[in-house]
C-alpha cells in the first residue's frame, strides 16, 4: 500500500467543524473508534452552521452517559447536568431565555429510563427545544447494561441470557405525549440525519429526533457484531423507511428500525404561550 | 471562555477533483471511511491511521468526511474553473 | 406597611421583592401556597412560574433558569426535599445560585403532612452525597420568613451557592402581623469584566460577590456536575480535585462572618445556656422569660454553617446547655460537639407533630 505523497501546496483550508469545537488538549475526543456519537455531533454542527444559528444563542444540554460528553466539546453555552435531567434543566433555560436555541442530547438510557418522566412532560408541554436521542441500545458508558431500547433477545451485561424486556419506541412515546415533531434516522444515512436535524431545529415546540447509532466497542462486541463497519451494516440491514414500512405487516416489522418523519405539526411553543399569558395578566391590571 | 486551542497537524493530498485533508492525531483507525468510500481510495496504514492509497479515483463525495466520528478527514472540492 | 399574613405568603412576597423571577415547583403540603402565590404574582412582574412533573424536575428547572441569568427558587417539604438532594448537590458543584424553601413537616416518608417539625435539620446539611457547600437559614416567625427569604436570595446570588430556607408548617401556615419595608435592596449579579476569550467561570479568587457569566451572553460557558477545573471541564488528577474541593469549601469557610446570624443574650450571671432555632426557639425564649433564673440564650438564624464559635464561647464555663427542638435531637448533636465535657447537655425534644411548649422547656430550666 503506497500512500499518496502529501501536497506541498499551502492551503488556507480549515474545517468548518473544527471552528465549532473547543479543540484543546482534550482532543481526540473520548468516544470509542467508530462510535456513532461523533457522526451525529458532526451532523448537528453542519445543521447549526447551515441554519446560521449564532453560537451566542445556542445551548447544548445533556445528562450523563457517552452522548452526554458532547456539550463539553462544543464551543457554545453547554450544560452537562445530572443523569436523565437534561430536559428539565433545559426547560429552565428556555423559559428564562426564550430567545435561545436549545438542543438537548442524550442516550437511550439517559432519556428514556431515568429521564423518562421528563421526556414525557417536556414533550407534552412543547417547550421549545430539539431533543436528539442517540439510541445505541445500551448503557455503554457503564459497560453495556441493558437499556429500555435493547431489542428482545439481544445481549447486555445485565441481560447475559438475552433481554426479555420489550423495548420502548421513543417516537411513539413522544408522539403520544404530544410532541410537535417526531422523526427517526440512523447514523448510516448522513444526508437524512443532517436534513432531519435541520428540519427539527427549524420547527417550534418539542422536536424529537431519535438516531440509531452504532456502539461497536460495547454493544457490538456483546452481540458479536464487534467492528464499526459490521455494526453499521447491521443497522442498515434492519432499517426500513416509513413508506416501505407501511406495506409491511407487524411480523416483518418486528426487528426493523423505521426511519422518517412520524409527526410534524404546528404548535404554539410553550414560552410563547407563557409570554401571551403574561401580556394578558399585565394588561388586565 | 478562555481556551487553550491546540493545533493538530494536517496532511493534504491533492486530487483531480479536490483536496483531502487528514488529521492523523485525530484518527482512531475505526475503518469507517475506508469501508464506506465508494472508490476504495482509502486504507489504514501500519500506524492504524487513514491514508489515501489511490488519489486519482477520488470523486469528492464527502462520504469519508461525513462518516468520520473523529473529525479527522475533510474534503475540499476544487472549483469547476480550476480543473 | 403592616399586614396580617402567613409565613408562606411572607416568603413568596419577599422572593418577588428580592428579584426572584423564576419559580419551578411541585405541589406538596405544607408549602403549596408558595407555589400558588408565585403562579399568580410572577406573571404580573414578567417572571416565569412553571409547575414541573416532580421535585427533581423542579430543582433542575430552577438551576437551568439561574444558569441562564434569572434568579430562581423552589419550595417544597420533606418528601420533595429528599427528591431534590441530587440537584442541590449539582448546584453546589457547579456553583449555581438557587433558593430552596423547605417547609418542614413530620417525617420520615409521608409522615405528618399537615404538622410541623424541625426534623430535616441535618438533611439540609448532609442530604446530598459528598462534601459540599450549602447554607441554611431558619426563621422563627412570619416576619423572619420575609427577612430571611430576602437574605437567602442575596446569599445565593452573592456566593453562587444553594441556600435552603428551613421553615416549618407551624410558621408556614401561622399568620402574624408583618411590617413590609417600602424599599428592599436587591442584589444584582456582577457581570464579568473581561472579554469572553479571557473569561474563567470558576476563577480562583471569586467566591464572594464575584462577577460571573450566564448562558446567552456570548461567554460559551460550560457547566458539569463532574469534578472540574477552572474552565468547568472534567478532571481526574488529585491536585486539581483538591483545588476544586478547596474552592468549594472556601465558599463557606471564607465567608463565615458574612453568613453567621445569631440572636445572642450572653447574661453573665447565667450558668445555663439555651441554644435553639426556628419556631422551637419561640417556646424556649418564652420559658427563659418565665423562669426567674438568668438564662443565656443563642438563637441561630443561620444554622448552616453552624455557629460553632459562638456556641463554644457562650457554653464555656457554664454548667448546662439546654437544646429544645422538634425532632429527636439533631441540633443537640451539633451543640454537643461544641461544648466541653464539664458542661451538661440537656436535650428537650418533641417530635409528635405538635408545637414544643414553653412548659416543657421550663422543666429543663429548673
XYZ file of C-alpha atoms in Angstrom:
734
model
C 0.000 0.000 0.000
C 1.798 3.198 -1.078
C 0.173 6.307 0.403
C -0.112 9.255 -1.962
C 2.546 11.904 -1.450
C 1.392 14.915 0.595
C 0.782 18.011 -1.447
C 3.160 20.865 -0.828
C 0.523 23.446 -1.697
C -0.027 25.726 1.278
C -3.780 25.835 1.756
C -5.775 28.211 3.930
C -8.361 25.460 4.445
C -9.609 24.951 7.948
C -12.524 22.599 8.528
C -15.811 24.343 9.395
C -16.465 21.713 12.066
C -13.209 22.439 13.889
C -14.239 26.083 14.281
C -17.264 24.918 16.303
C -15.190 22.692 18.575
C -13.309 23.567 21.777
C -10.228 21.988 20.219
C -7.794 21.809 23.104
C -5.724 19.012 24.607
C -8.912 17.034 25.274
C -8.933 16.018 21.599
C -9.142 13.413 20.186
C -12.457 13.136 21.978
C -13.473 10.447 24.440
C -15.725 8.267 22.245
C -14.507 4.874 21.036
C -13.212 4.321 17.490
C -16.192 4.043 15.136
C -18.761 5.224 17.685
C -21.823 6.828 16.077
C -21.944 9.767 18.501
C -19.215 11.664 16.638
C -21.149 11.356 13.378
C -24.306 12.782 14.959
C -22.224 15.554 16.539
C -20.792 16.407 13.109
C -24.260 16.419 11.544
C -25.525 18.694 14.329
C -22.680 21.149 13.717
C -23.341 21.099 9.964
C -27.022 21.799 10.647
C -26.303 24.646 13.089
C -23.819 26.125 10.630
C -26.132 25.929 7.628
C -29.035 27.416 9.598
C -26.658 30.178 10.762
C -27.626 29.717 14.407
C -25.304 32.086 16.263
C -23.101 30.359 18.858
C -24.101 33.058 21.328
C -27.721 31.918 21.148
C -27.046 28.170 21.269
C -27.340 25.984 24.337
C -26.387 22.312 24.180
C -27.508 20.379 27.243
C -27.052 16.750 28.223
C -27.428 14.354 31.118
C -24.984 11.542 31.862
C -23.673 8.879 29.514
C -21.463 8.663 26.430
C -23.609 11.043 24.401
C -23.661 13.486 27.298
C -19.977 14.312 26.800
C -20.894 16.074 23.533
C -21.558 19.552 25.027
C -18.054 19.637 26.528
C -16.574 19.682 23.048
C -18.875 22.329 21.507
C -17.797 25.971 21.573
C -21.143 27.379 22.765
C -23.076 27.572 26.056
C -23.045 23.991 27.297
C -24.846 22.323 30.189
C -23.783 18.864 31.322
C -26.249 18.042 34.087
C -27.425 15.020 36.085
C -28.381 11.632 34.640
C -31.780 11.892 32.977
C -32.368 15.505 33.974
C -31.222 17.464 30.927
C -34.723 18.174 29.595
C -35.855 19.599 32.954
C -32.751 21.783 33.235
C -33.143 22.892 29.611
C -36.766 23.801 30.349
C -35.497 26.271 32.935
C -33.045 27.765 30.450
C -35.608 28.044 27.655
C -38.191 29.752 29.836
C -35.583 32.090 31.284
C -34.163 32.874 27.845
C -36.837 32.074 25.192
C -34.619 33.673 22.539
C -32.045 30.861 22.877
C -31.926 27.829 20.588
C -31.930 24.906 22.989
C -30.694 21.475 21.910
C -30.643 18.536 24.305
C -28.752 15.345 23.547
C -28.793 12.097 25.422
C -28.626 8.371 25.111
C -31.455 5.857 25.257
C -30.858 5.143 28.947
C -30.491 8.786 29.985
C -33.575 9.976 28.059
C -35.948 7.024 28.246
C -35.166 5.248 31.515
C -34.212 7.612 34.352
C -35.206 10.632 32.226
C -38.480 9.130 31.009
C -40.720 11.266 33.174
C -39.086 14.488 31.987
C -39.133 13.199 28.385
C -42.902 12.724 28.552
C -43.697 16.034 30.223
C -41.267 18.201 28.244
C -42.815 16.764 25.072
C -46.322 17.263 26.467
C -45.678 20.946 27.177
C -43.939 21.502 23.811
C -41.237 23.591 25.438
C -39.118 24.905 22.559
C -36.156 22.533 22.225
C -34.708 19.931 19.923
C -34.167 16.626 21.683
C -31.776 14.241 19.932
C -31.828 10.751 21.451
C -28.818 8.707 20.378
C -30.116 5.168 20.639
C -27.236 2.682 20.784
C -29.362 0.091 22.557
C -27.412 0.007 25.820
C -25.746 1.871 28.676
C -22.326 1.964 27.051
C -20.539 4.369 29.432
C -21.056 1.994 32.341
C -20.009 -1.034 30.312
C -23.019 -2.311 28.349
C -26.022 -2.814 30.554
C -29.480 -3.312 29.117
C -31.477 -0.156 28.362
C -35.180 0.477 27.634
C -34.439 0.085 23.923
C -32.302 -3.055 23.974
C -34.012 -5.329 21.418
C -35.563 -8.578 22.715
C -33.093 -11.480 22.997
C -30.053 -9.300 22.380
C -27.251 -9.340 24.956
C -26.140 -6.847 27.552
C -24.066 -7.254 30.679
C -27.274 -7.208 32.726
C -29.076 -9.367 30.180
C -26.494 -12.118 29.896
C -29.135 -14.593 28.691
C -30.721 -12.174 26.236
C -33.106 -9.311 27.006
C -36.634 -10.328 27.953
C -37.920 -6.777 28.350
C -39.866 -5.375 25.439
C -38.158 -2.189 24.236
C -39.902 1.189 24.230
C -40.450 3.092 20.979
C -39.211 6.612 21.751
C -41.037 8.051 18.739
C -44.377 6.559 19.740
C -43.816 7.745 23.321
C -43.075 11.301 22.223
C -45.992 11.304 19.753
C -48.302 10.039 22.486
C -47.098 12.806 24.798
C -47.887 15.413 22.136
C -44.509 16.381 20.701
C -44.828 18.674 17.695
C -42.132 16.952 15.613
C -41.052 13.323 15.844
C -38.642 11.582 13.495
C -36.118 8.745 13.451
C -32.994 8.161 11.432
C -29.681 6.298 11.777
C -26.021 7.251 11.611
C -25.778 5.203 8.422
C -27.610 7.800 6.368
C -25.771 11.093 6.978
C -27.770 13.037 4.390
C -31.069 12.128 6.048
C -29.527 12.663 9.503
C -28.387 16.199 8.722
C -31.627 17.026 6.885
C -33.788 15.861 9.806
C -31.666 17.762 12.342
C -32.099 20.911 10.256
C -35.842 20.291 9.971
C -36.111 19.697 13.705
C -34.113 22.838 14.506
C -36.456 24.897 12.315
C -39.649 23.687 13.970
C -41.366 25.049 17.104
C -42.204 23.227 20.315
C -40.668 19.894 21.357
C -38.852 18.243 18.484
C -37.645 14.673 18.935
C -35.110 13.090 16.623
C -34.145 9.545 17.525
C -30.897 8.454 15.910
C -29.973 4.780 15.990
C -26.216 4.903 16.414
C -23.590 2.177 16.415
C -21.777 1.273 19.631
C -19.219 -1.235 18.358
C -16.905 -1.451 21.334
C -19.611 -2.331 23.863
C -22.989 -3.308 22.389
C -21.410 -4.601 19.191
C -18.934 -6.888 20.916
C -21.550 -8.164 23.389
C -23.682 -9.196 20.407
C -20.880 -10.499 18.185
C -21.055 -7.536 15.777
C -17.784 -6.105 17.027
C -16.432 -3.811 14.335
C -17.814 -0.386 13.404
C -18.401 -1.479 9.817
C -20.216 -4.695 10.871
C -22.496 -2.830 13.259
C -23.214 -0.015 10.824
C -24.038 -2.598 8.160
C -26.229 -4.483 10.676
C -28.128 -1.250 11.446
C -28.598 -0.557 7.733
C -29.865 -4.099 7.174
C -32.511 -3.576 9.900
C -33.621 -0.184 8.611
C -36.743 0.448 6.554
C -38.214 3.758 5.549
C -41.648 4.789 6.787
C -43.054 4.426 3.241
C -41.742 0.870 2.932
C -42.905 0.020 6.440
C -46.472 0.931 5.554
C -46.517 -2.024 3.201
C -45.142 -4.467 5.819
C -47.028 -6.390 8.477
C -46.257 -6.414 12.202
C -44.304 -9.667 11.966
C -41.959 -8.286 9.303
C -41.528 -5.037 11.226
C -40.681 -6.763 14.465
C -36.925 -6.247 14.327
C -36.939 -3.292 11.981
C -35.875 0.334 12.595
C -38.420 2.520 10.812
C -36.937 5.836 9.728
C -38.677 9.028 8.588
C -40.914 11.737 9.987
C -43.789 10.482 12.140
C -45.207 13.765 13.439
C -44.762 17.248 12.044
C -47.396 19.677 13.264
C -47.633 23.390 14.038
C -47.791 24.267 17.737
C -47.535 27.445 19.762
C -44.286 26.971 21.656
C -44.671 26.953 25.465
C -42.645 30.121 26.139
C -44.715 31.972 23.531
C -47.883 30.814 25.285
C -46.437 31.991 28.585
C -45.467 35.370 27.114
C -49.043 35.762 25.836
C -50.313 34.906 29.333
C -48.019 37.485 30.931
C -49.208 40.157 28.499
C -52.845 39.299 29.226
C -52.257 39.400 33.004
C -50.300 42.655 32.899
C -52.853 44.361 30.656
C -55.653 43.308 32.959
C -54.036 45.237 35.813
C -14.477 31.195 27.826
C -10.704 31.141 27.913
C -9.499 28.158 25.862
C -6.033 26.852 25.091
C -6.606 25.768 21.488
C -4.309 23.062 20.129
C -3.168 22.923 16.501
C -3.440 19.423 15.021
C -1.078 18.727 12.091
C -2.807 18.095 8.777
C -1.754 16.073 5.742
C -3.032 17.483 2.477
C -3.439 15.255 -0.606
C -4.297 16.887 -3.882
C -6.760 15.100 -6.152
C -8.097 15.795 -9.594
C -11.477 16.645 -8.042
C -10.257 18.409 -4.872
C -8.116 18.128 -1.754
C -8.240 15.569 1.007
C -7.166 16.797 4.450
C -6.274 14.211 7.065
C -5.563 14.896 10.751
C -3.590 11.792 11.799
C -3.590 12.701 15.508
C -7.402 12.661 15.487
C -7.849 9.440 13.512
C -8.545 6.363 15.666
C -8.369 3.864 12.799
C -12.046 2.918 13.072
C -12.068 1.964 9.401
C -15.488 3.522 8.611
C -14.158 5.917 5.969
C -12.175 3.103 4.354
C -15.212 0.828 4.211
C -17.704 3.464 3.077
C -15.544 5.097 0.371
C -17.269 4.149 -2.918
C -13.952 4.267 -4.810
C -11.820 2.407 -2.222
C -9.153 5.099 -2.257
C -8.514 4.929 1.484
C -6.723 2.377 3.632
C -5.431 2.095 7.179
C -1.651 2.317 7.363
C 0.637 0.375 9.687
C 0.104 3.267 12.101
C -3.618 2.373 12.044
C -4.312 5.802 10.616
C -6.181 6.532 7.399
C -4.115 7.109 4.263
C -5.049 7.862 0.660
C -3.856 4.986 -1.492
C -5.054 5.844 -4.992
C -5.952 9.519 -5.060
C -6.899 9.855 -8.743
C -10.154 7.905 -8.209
C -11.499 10.258 -5.516
C -14.868 11.708 -6.622
C -15.061 14.177 -3.694
C -18.370 12.741 -2.465
C -17.704 13.657 1.225
C -18.725 10.199 2.482
C -15.423 9.847 4.325
C -15.816 13.271 5.957
C -19.456 12.687 6.888
C -18.865 9.265 8.386
C -15.764 10.153 10.378
C -16.720 10.196 14.079
C -13.464 11.956 14.961
C -13.448 14.897 12.511
C -10.153 13.591 11.140
C -10.767 13.740 7.369
C -12.167 16.513 5.190
C -12.735 17.120 1.511
C -12.396 20.434 -0.270
C -13.853 20.255 -3.795
C -11.945 22.128 -6.462
C -13.926 24.900 -8.133
C -15.114 23.901 -11.611
C -12.967 26.597 -13.398
C -9.749 25.400 -11.758
C -9.654 21.852 -13.139
C -46.971 48.951 55.662
C -48.212 46.237 58.087
C -50.395 43.274 57.145
C -51.540 40.036 58.730
C -50.067 37.266 56.540
C -48.912 33.644 56.774
C -45.297 32.523 56.657
C -45.791 31.076 53.188
C -47.253 34.371 51.950
C -44.443 36.425 53.511
C -41.901 34.101 51.908
C -43.462 34.402 48.435
C -43.694 38.179 48.653
C -40.123 38.514 49.841
C -38.897 36.318 46.984
C -40.560 38.565 44.434
C -39.193 41.714 46.045
C -35.727 40.183 46.228
C -35.777 39.711 42.448
C -36.801 36.072 42.047
C -38.185 35.889 38.554
C -38.417 32.108 38.050
C -40.185 29.544 40.188
C -40.344 25.869 39.307
C -42.237 23.773 41.776
C -44.497 20.877 42.580
C -47.480 20.727 44.921
C -46.760 19.425 48.438
C -48.345 20.201 51.781
C -47.417 22.396 53.662
C -45.588 24.578 51.079
C -48.057 24.634 48.187
C -49.332 28.143 48.966
C -45.909 29.498 47.997
C -46.208 27.918 44.557
C -49.788 29.150 44.204
C -48.788 32.696 45.072
C -45.851 32.563 42.668
C -48.148 31.290 39.912
C -50.347 34.303 40.494
C -47.696 37.002 41.054
C -44.819 36.106 38.740
C -46.680 36.852 35.506
C -47.525 40.285 36.938
C -43.824 41.136 37.206
C -42.823 39.482 33.919
C -41.399 36.452 35.691
C -41.977 32.754 34.950
C -43.809 30.167 37.006
C -43.895 26.557 35.931
C -45.295 23.545 37.691
C -42.951 20.720 36.844
C -43.664 16.994 36.755
C -41.867 16.261 40.025
C -39.480 17.831 42.537
C -36.414 16.572 40.663
C -37.600 18.431 37.574
C -38.338 21.457 39.766
C -34.819 21.774 41.191
C -33.300 21.169 37.744
C -35.533 23.798 36.124
C -34.557 26.479 38.659
C -30.893 25.542 38.200
C -31.340 25.981 34.433
C -33.076 29.337 34.833
C -30.453 30.608 37.254
C -27.625 29.463 34.986
C -29.396 31.448 32.248
C -29.263 34.581 34.399
C -32.701 34.631 36.059
C -32.744 34.431 39.901
C -34.804 31.376 40.739
C -36.397 29.485 43.599
C -38.477 26.474 44.509
C -40.447 25.472 47.592
C -41.190 22.029 48.926
C -41.414 19.906 52.065
C -39.719 16.732 53.346
C -40.553 14.213 50.617
C -39.846 16.712 47.839
C -36.746 17.978 49.630
C -35.438 14.399 49.623
C -36.012 14.175 45.860
C -34.186 17.455 45.312
C -30.990 16.420 47.019
C -29.009 15.349 43.973
C -29.974 18.634 42.289
C -28.870 20.639 45.336
C -25.537 18.839 45.130
C -25.325 19.735 41.433
C -25.997 23.409 42.240
C -23.251 23.242 44.856
C -20.745 21.620 42.490
C -21.488 23.932 39.546
C -21.882 26.976 41.824
C -25.346 27.943 40.633
C -27.385 30.331 42.792
C -30.717 28.815 43.809
C -33.023 29.118 46.827
C -34.848 26.017 48.075
C -37.590 26.631 50.636
C -38.291 23.569 52.782
C -41.442 23.978 54.881
C -40.663 21.115 57.224
C -43.391 18.632 58.161
C -43.380 15.471 60.247
C -41.106 12.828 58.707
C -39.920 10.420 57.550
C -41.765 9.181 54.448
C -45.252 10.640 54.188
C -45.014 11.339 57.895
C -47.264 14.152 59.112
C -48.109 16.300 56.082
C -50.184 18.839 57.998
C -47.989 19.057 61.083
C -44.691 20.780 61.597
C -41.282 19.572 62.681
C -37.625 20.553 62.574
C -36.623 17.053 61.541
C -34.915 17.953 58.248
C -32.220 19.973 60.066
C -29.381 17.517 59.365
C -30.749 16.687 55.931
C -30.380 20.345 54.962
C -26.659 19.963 55.594
C -25.992 16.345 54.618
C -28.957 15.396 52.452
C -26.958 15.080 49.260
C -23.936 12.840 48.834
C -20.396 14.114 49.219
C -18.894 17.111 50.979
C -20.403 20.277 49.559
C -21.114 23.912 50.385
C -24.681 24.736 51.448
C -26.287 27.487 53.539
C -29.460 27.102 55.601
C -31.463 29.855 57.279
C -34.180 29.328 59.895
C -36.934 31.908 60.514
C -38.666 31.856 63.899
C -41.843 33.571 62.705
C -43.633 35.200 59.798
C -41.657 38.464 59.869
C -38.452 36.468 59.515
C -39.980 34.384 56.741
C -39.899 37.722 54.923
C -36.463 38.989 56.003
C -34.658 35.634 55.722
C -36.075 34.977 52.255
C -34.575 38.292 51.138
C -31.288 37.234 52.689
C -31.442 33.735 51.181
C -31.780 35.203 47.696
C -28.892 37.583 48.269
C -26.579 34.931 49.736
C -27.314 32.526 46.897
C -26.552 35.141 44.265
C -23.554 36.642 46.022
C -21.814 33.338 46.835
C -23.172 31.260 43.919
C -24.392 28.579 46.297
C -27.683 26.777 47.028
C -29.421 28.313 50.057
C -32.047 26.390 51.979
C -34.748 28.313 53.810
C -35.754 25.935 56.614
C -39.278 26.936 57.554
C -41.773 24.582 59.171
C -45.513 24.020 58.914
C -46.225 25.971 62.098
C -44.861 29.270 60.808
C -45.700 28.461 57.185
C -49.393 28.359 57.992
C -49.460 30.681 61.026
C -50.483 34.300 60.466
C -48.715 37.219 62.139
C -48.531 40.949 61.570
C -45.633 41.660 59.248
C -44.217 45.121 58.561
C -43.282 45.290 54.890
C -40.478 47.809 54.168
C -41.010 50.443 51.488
C -37.774 49.679 49.726
C -35.890 46.397 49.543
C -32.247 46.296 48.498
C -31.959 43.848 45.578
C -28.569 42.248 44.963
C -27.717 42.048 41.273
C -25.226 39.534 39.917
C -21.948 41.101 38.935
C -21.259 40.889 35.200
C -17.847 39.669 34.029
C -15.357 42.472 33.474
C -13.205 40.596 30.939
C -13.744 39.626 27.330
C -15.170 36.163 26.664
C -11.788 34.961 25.384
C -10.299 35.772 28.793
C -13.234 34.662 30.945
C -12.747 31.895 33.510
C -16.036 30.710 35.003
C -14.508 29.239 38.146
C -11.748 31.762 38.713
C -9.737 31.049 41.859
C -10.491 34.307 43.564
C -14.198 34.572 43.080
C -16.102 33.141 45.957
C -17.712 36.309 47.218
C -19.531 38.961 45.198
C -17.677 37.712 42.163
C -18.629 38.512 38.584
C -19.887 35.522 36.608
C -21.464 34.967 33.238
C -24.785 33.348 32.422
C -25.980 31.470 29.356
C -26.815 33.569 26.310
C -24.223 36.277 26.945
C -21.632 35.014 24.466
C -19.200 33.624 27.060
C -19.576 29.999 25.864
C -19.500 28.705 29.436
C -19.505 25.026 30.418
C -21.286 23.501 33.388
C -20.624 19.947 34.536
C -21.518 18.014 37.659
C -18.223 16.175 37.266
C -15.457 17.478 39.460
C -13.812 20.037 37.251
C -11.079 22.582 36.751
C -11.431 26.327 36.409
C -12.917 26.140 32.894
C -15.518 23.598 34.029
C -14.102 20.604 32.153
C -13.924 17.270 33.950
C -10.662 16.273 35.635
C -9.263 13.235 37.375
C -5.934 14.410 38.754
C -5.635 14.723 42.540
C -4.137 18.245 42.685
C -6.956 19.747 40.595
C -9.564 17.791 42.569
C -8.060 19.187 45.767
C -8.058 22.683 44.236
C -11.755 22.475 43.331
C -12.785 20.903 46.644
C -10.853 23.594 48.481
C -12.541 26.244 46.343
C -15.991 24.895 47.254
C -15.111 24.654 50.956
C -13.744 28.218 50.938
C -17.094 29.430 49.656
C -18.406 28.889 53.194
C -15.193 28.991 55.309
C -14.065 32.370 53.914
C -17.497 33.929 54.450
C -18.431 32.814 57.983
C -18.656 36.416 59.209
C -20.997 37.281 56.359
C -23.121 34.194 56.896
C -23.310 33.944 60.670
C -26.535 35.394 62.089
C -27.489 34.764 65.721
C -29.688 36.415 68.323
C -27.481 36.259 71.433
C -28.101 37.065 75.129
C -24.843 36.352 76.996
C -26.177 37.099 80.506
C -23.006 36.953 82.672
C -24.922 35.662 85.714
C -26.424 32.717 83.845
C -24.995 29.234 84.365
C -27.479 27.807 81.844
C -27.395 28.436 78.109
C -30.242 27.735 75.717
C -29.385 27.009 72.059
C -32.321 26.843 69.644
C -33.526 27.798 66.169
C -36.780 28.368 64.293
C -40.214 28.034 65.847
C -38.966 25.901 68.785
C -36.986 28.973 69.865
C -40.273 30.823 70.443
C -41.184 28.427 73.268
C -37.573 28.402 74.514
C -37.455 32.208 74.769
C -40.888 32.233 76.430
C -39.558 29.778 79.051
C -36.465 31.982 79.530
C -38.762 34.914 80.317
C -40.978 32.835 82.627
C -38.165 31.450 84.782
C -36.721 33.697 87.487
C -33.151 32.487 86.904
C -30.831 34.267 84.456
C -30.537 32.218 81.259
C -28.022 32.802 78.456
C -29.521 32.304 75.007
C -28.486 31.746 71.400
C -30.971 31.580 68.554
C -29.364 30.730 65.238
C -30.929 32.375 62.175
C -28.196 30.806 60.052
C -27.914 27.157 61.113
C -25.601 26.044 58.303
C -22.755 26.906 58.593
C -23.330 26.044 62.232
C -22.234 28.844 64.649
C -19.607 26.659 66.363
C -17.529 29.562 67.708
C -20.493 31.400 69.247
C -21.841 28.249 70.915
C -18.365 27.386 72.237
C -17.870 30.897 73.571
C -21.226 31.040 75.398
C -21.061 27.438 76.653
C -17.596 27.907 78.155
C -17.702 27.941 81.939
C -21.450 27.323 82.076
C -22.955 24.316 83.869
C -25.668 23.375 81.398
C -26.703 23.834 77.788
C -30.396 23.222 77.102
C -31.294 22.388 73.486
C -35.042 22.464 72.726
C -36.057 21.202 69.276
C -38.849 19.432 67.388
C -37.055 16.313 66.278
C -35.138 13.666 68.172
C -32.006 15.627 68.992
C -30.480 16.653 65.684
C -29.440 20.102 66.929
C -28.204 18.590 70.213
C -25.664 16.584 68.202
C -24.136 19.793 66.827
C -24.168 21.567 70.201
C -22.591 18.571 71.945
C -19.687 18.859 69.504
C -19.063 22.435 70.671
C -19.236 22.146 74.472
C -16.674 20.842 76.948
C -17.161 17.671 78.988
C -17.693 19.749 82.102
C -20.857 21.269 80.641
C -24.012 19.154 80.821
C -26.162 18.907 77.690
C -29.936 18.784 78.309
C -31.854 17.774 75.171
C -35.533 18.809 75.195
C -37.237 17.206 72.228
C -40.758 16.893 70.920
C -41.452 15.002 67.707
C -45.179 14.278 67.702
C -46.309 16.953 65.267
C -47.412 19.350 67.995
C -45.621 22.566 68.902
C -42.988 22.304 71.637
C -44.429 24.291 74.589
C -42.709 26.751 76.974
C -43.743 24.487 79.895
C -41.636 21.616 78.535
C -38.595 23.874 78.272
C -39.283 25.370 81.726
C -38.990 21.939 83.317
C -35.468 21.632 81.913
C -34.520 25.050 83.299
C -35.359 24.154 86.969
